[in-house]
Amino acid sequence: MQFINIKHPAQSVSFPQAVVTGLGRDRGLFFPARLEPLGDIQGLLEMDFVARSTIILQHLVGDSMAVDVLQDCVKRAFDFPVSLVAVAESVHALELFHGPSLAFKDFGARFMAQCLARFGTGQRTTILTATSGDTGAAVALAFYAQPDTEVVILYPQGKVTPLQEKLFCTLGGNIRTIAIADDFDACQLLVKQSFDDPQLLAELGLNSANSINVARLLAQVCYYFEAAARLPHGTRPVFCVPSGNFGNVTAGLLAHAIGLPVARLIAATNRNDTVPRYFQSGQWQPRPTVATLTNAMDISLPNNFPRVLELGQRHGLVLRDLLTSFSITDEETLGAVRTLDAMGYLADPHSALAWQALQKSLDETETGVFLCTAHPAKFRETLEAALSRPVPLPTELQKVADKEVLSSVLPADFDLLKDFLLNQ
Ligand SMILES: *Cc1c(COP(=O)(O)O)cnc(C)c1O
């Protein structure tokens, strides 16, 4: 399987090259050149998660990775459970937060780290990534103590929760964290500027672990199949995905493109609603990013969206029928947290937002699955305020709660960042 640069389809690379380079020419995103349906979907759904995921990923990466190597990557990366919990008769929570950083980003980050460890050139690599909260922890924990690998994580100062910050800014070792005095889009722009800088590229061996890296995207396809495997035979679920950079929902569309029976997908956003407005008006009109309770989705320039369009333009998905997008307010999100809690399900704000969007759209003949992207305790402050009761911390968070944050602070200035990266 070749991966093409969406911006310059003539640039075509293997999976290992796409993972190691991260971005193509002119910051173009890599994407599979062809998407063929998998055979025997029912047989696949009967397999266990690791065996099935190996077959799915093999189908997507082709023969650029030996099956036993790929299987080993999958086994090491996906070493934590996925749960599907019924919250109502035909509404299910797909819990993707049982990994080490307590967010779904563990799937992508851990699979990517496994791939890079095998594709490495033996030279020093610097993983430079921007996070709106959860990527940072997933990437830091996935790459912590990996040989020949430095990790630099940029995040918007004061815009991640204290516990999120503790999870990735207290590790030390090969993990450096920088609080940028601006928003997430500014962090993302600094990463892009770094990749355009020949000196940084050459001296640091830069790689990005952002959701633009195709290894992360492909890993996420696997849990859509797991959801279907847990549902009654023959169900065509509606998936509702809390969306920021639109990597997760792209993975859902990819799962469908290779044969997973899906009724449709919903990309739920918060007030940063560039995509819902685009679907309504046909106009791409990003507005300044606003801070919301669902901070991992405070993004007005979703960097995976070109891949969504690519699935329509080059791979024949009829997006009009398959994908809708809604914006949910903070008030609605808090209402959803309370309603779900009254139904006996504690959801973090991102997951609750997805449930709310599903509620608005699901009809009584359909079965809905909302993706639960973070552990509720990661957003403890918001939940405690909404529910007026304490939310206990799981041991992963208890362990970091009292550690010292080791981050540096910088303004959103590329020259200062470059100097910092080269000299510290
Ligand atoms: C990253 C993240 C999202 C958004 O996922 P995208 O793939 O960027 O759309 C949603 N919820 C949580 C908790 C996240 O960390």
Short mmCIF file of C-alpha atoms in Angstrom, two decimals, residues 152-160 165 168-169 176-183 187 190 404-421 424:
data_model
loop_
_atom_site.label_atom_id
_atom_site.label_comp_id
_atom_site.label_asym_id
_atom_site.label_seq_id
_atom_site.Cartn_x
_atom_site.Cartn_y
_atom_site.Cartn_z
CA VAL A 152 8.94 18.25 23.09
CA ILE A 153 5.31 19.05 23.82
CA LEU A 154 3.72 22.47 23.38
CA TYR A 155 0.45 23.27 25.12
CA PRO A 156 -1.65 26.38 25.72
CA GLN A 157 -0.74 27.80 29.13
CA GLY A 158 -3.63 27.64 31.59
CA LYS A 159 -5.94 25.94 29.07
CA VAL A 160 -5.41 22.33 30.10
CA GLU A 165 -0.87 18.92 33.04
CA PHE A 168 2.62 14.81 31.05
CA CYS A 169 4.61 17.69 32.54
CA ARG A 176 10.28 18.34 27.72
CA THR A 177 7.09 20.39 28.00
CA ILE A 178 6.55 24.05 27.08
CA ALA A 179 3.52 26.11 28.13
CA ILE A 180 2.82 28.59 25.33
CA ALA A 181 1.14 31.83 26.40
CA ASP A 182 -1.60 31.55 23.74
CA ASP A 183 -4.25 29.10 22.49
CA CYS A 187 0.74 25.88 19.42
CA LEU A 190 4.41 26.79 15.93
CA GLU A 404 6.00 19.12 40.41
CA VAL A 405 5.24 20.55 36.95
CA LEU A 406 8.55 20.85 35.08
CA SER A 407 7.38 22.95 32.09
CA SER A 408 9.10 26.00 30.62
CA VAL A 409 6.94 28.97 29.58
CA LEU A 410 7.33 30.76 26.23
CA PRO A 411 5.31 33.33 24.27
CA ALA A 412 3.89 32.18 20.91
CA ASP A 413 6.98 33.32 18.99
CA PHE A 414 8.66 31.02 16.52
CA ASP A 415 12.15 32.57 16.81
CA LEU A 416 12.14 32.14 20.57
CA LEU A 417 10.93 28.56 20.25
CA LYS A 418 13.61 27.77 17.67
CA ASP A 419 16.31 29.18 19.90
CA PHE A 420 14.96 27.13 22.80
CA LEU A 421 14.88 23.93 20.74
CA GLN A 424 18.43 23.82 25.58
#
